[in-house]
Amino acid sequence: MKKNVSFIAKSVLSISILMVASSSYAQMTLEQQVASLQKQVQELQELMKKQQNTNASIQQDLHAVAQTPPPPPPPVGTKKEWNKFSTKNGAELEIYGNIRADASYQSKGADTIYNKISALPLEGSADVKKNSDRFQSTLNATRLGFNFKTPIMGEHDLGGKVEMDFFGGTGRDTFRIRHAFITLDQWLIGQTWSNFNAIENYPETVDASLSVGGSLTRVPQIKYSYPVDKNLNLAVSIEDPKAETITTTGNETVKTDPYAKLKLPSLTGRVNYRFDNGSAVSGRAFLTQKATSYGKGDEFLAWGIGAGGKLQILPKTLLRLDYNHIKGDTKNVLWTNSAYALTLNGDMKPNELDTIAIGVTQQFTPKIRGTLGFGYMRADDDNDFSKLVYADAAQNKQLAEGWINMFYNPYKPLNLGVEYMYGERKTFDNRTGEDNRVNFTAIYDF
């Protein structure tokens, strides 16, 4: 290539010299002609020198390109950009869920694999031996969900969620819909966590049923959330907690009340505040009416308040705690007594209780974390309800539960957990039951 360029340049020089000479030599003296030719030759030499430098630069660039290695292939495990799914009507669809395997070995405990501290066999009963030294396993808490988002005109957001598992029923072994709701900007319509729930405040457990003081309540509702600023959020909802059923007592024997009904939905309010370091606190309250057509018919207002938070007390230490005081309701906190009892005349006598759950989670390494937790429930034992159910083995004056666990997270979507849990219950007439077990779990999130 270099020789070709040089040949072309020399040819151009020759033609240029002939053209210049033929047009101007006739009008010049010999000295002028010689001087003119020398000047033209000098200019052409400078032009050739510039052309040679350009050719050399081009050759260097071509050589550098030839020597540049191809880009390396992406490393193994690099996350791919998946195509978005869409529904028939144009909504964007996101699929998520987990595969969860749970197991437990209990020295003493209830008749299910998961926490059921309020119904532990009482000491001296045949069920104590029946449920002792028992291994159980299940995948019922496996979960599948779908998030939807529909592009619409303007600045509005329209979406929804459907989520399901097989963790329903009294035995935690039947199919159920966990969440099914529609969202439009700050509005939510459908079934999801009660506005009174504070899932983020409960200490972490391996047991999928949480601990004393926790809640898994999901109810149909209409909720409006108002973000005051980037830290403060307010929410109010009208909820359908469903009528209480296992509430009637007569001669100190609790029966099912087929006459229980809900006249008005529950009104629930909540305030949330999030700190810049990730800590958060919340305060909640609800008010609802309970009624029955049993006997002469009676009704009362049930209510409750709650407060708690998660506090990043050290860079790798998280404190979670939650407190509730509730009168006449069983829907908003797990493992409580019946909401009320009925006298023989049909008068409703509400239960009243306090609960607390507290736990500390320590992040030991990027892949290992552990939690030490405690849950407690205390019912009022000096009211009409406690006197009516005094000899009832299904009603408890006190529940106490402690646990310690460890989670190993070898890869981002995989968690392996082990936990020791011990609990006791005490009835109003001071009979006791014991829970003593080890829980295991393996969870793969997708």
Coordinates of N, CA and C in Angstrom, one line a residue, residues 147-150 156-162 179-192 221-225:
N147 N -47.3 -9.6 40.3 CA -47.5 -8.2 40.4 C -47.9 -7.7 39.0
F148 N -48.8 -6.8 39.0 CA -49.3 -6.2 37.8 C -49.1 -4.7 37.8
K149 N -48.8 -4.1 36.6 CA -48.8 -2.7 36.4 C -49.3 -2.3 35.0
T150 N -50.3 -1.4 35.0 CA -50.9 -1.1 33.7 C -50.5 0.4 33.3
H156 N -50.8 8.9 36.7 CA -51.5 7.9 37.6 C -50.8 6.5 37.5
D157 N -50.8 5.8 38.6 CA -50.2 4.4 38.7 C -51.4 3.5 39.0
L158 N -51.6 2.5 38.1 CA -52.6 1.5 38.3 C -51.9 0.1 38.3
G159 N -52.2 -0.7 39.3 CA -51.5 -2.0 39.4 C -52.3 -2.9 40.3
G160 N -51.7 -4.0 40.6 CA -52.4 -5.0 41.5 C -51.5 -6.2 41.8
K161 N -52.0 -7.0 42.7 CA -51.2 -8.2 43.2 C -52.1 -9.3 43.4
V162 N -51.7 -10.5 43.1 CA -52.3 -11.8 43.5 C -51.2 -12.7 44.0
H179 N -53.0 -12.5 49.2 CA -53.2 -11.2 48.8 C -53.9 -11.1 47.4
A180 N -54.9 -10.2 47.3 CA -55.5 -10.0 46.0 C -56.1 -8.6 46.1
F181 N -55.4 -7.6 45.4 CA -55.8 -6.3 45.5 C -55.5 -5.4 44.3
I182 N -56.1 -4.3 44.2 CA -55.9 -3.3 43.1 C -55.3 -2.0 43.8
T183 N -54.4 -1.4 43.1 CA -53.9 -0.1 43.6 C -54.0 0.9 42.5
L184 N -54.5 2.1 42.9 CA -54.6 3.3 42.0 C -54.0 4.5 42.8
D185 N -52.8 4.9 42.4 CA -52.1 5.9 43.1 C -52.0 5.5 44.6
Q186 N -52.6 6.3 45.5 CA -52.5 6.1 47.0 C -53.6 5.2 47.5
W187 N -54.5 4.7 46.6 CA -55.7 3.9 47.0 C -55.4 2.4 46.8
L188 N -55.9 1.6 47.8 CA -55.8 0.2 47.7 C -57.2 -0.4 48.0
I189 N -57.6 -1.3 47.1 CA -58.9 -2.0 47.3 C -58.7 -3.5 47.1
G190 N -59.0 -4.3 48.1 CA -58.8 -5.7 48.1 C -58.4 -6.3 49.4
Q191 N -57.8 -7.5 49.3 CA -57.3 -8.2 50.5 C -55.8 -8.1 50.6
T192 N -55.3 -7.7 51.8 CA -53.9 -7.7 52.1 C -53.7 -7.5 53.6
Q221 N -60.3 -4.8 52.4 CA -60.2 -3.4 52.9 C -60.2 -2.4 51.8
I222 N -60.5 -1.2 52.1 CA -60.2 0.0 51.3 C -59.3 0.9 52.1
K223 N -58.1 1.2 51.5 CA -57.1 1.9 52.3 C -56.6 3.1 51.5
Y224 N -56.4 4.2 52.2 CA -55.8 5.4 51.5 C -54.5 5.8 52.3
S225 N -53.4 5.9 51.6 CA -52.1 6.3 52.1 C -51.7 7.7 51.7

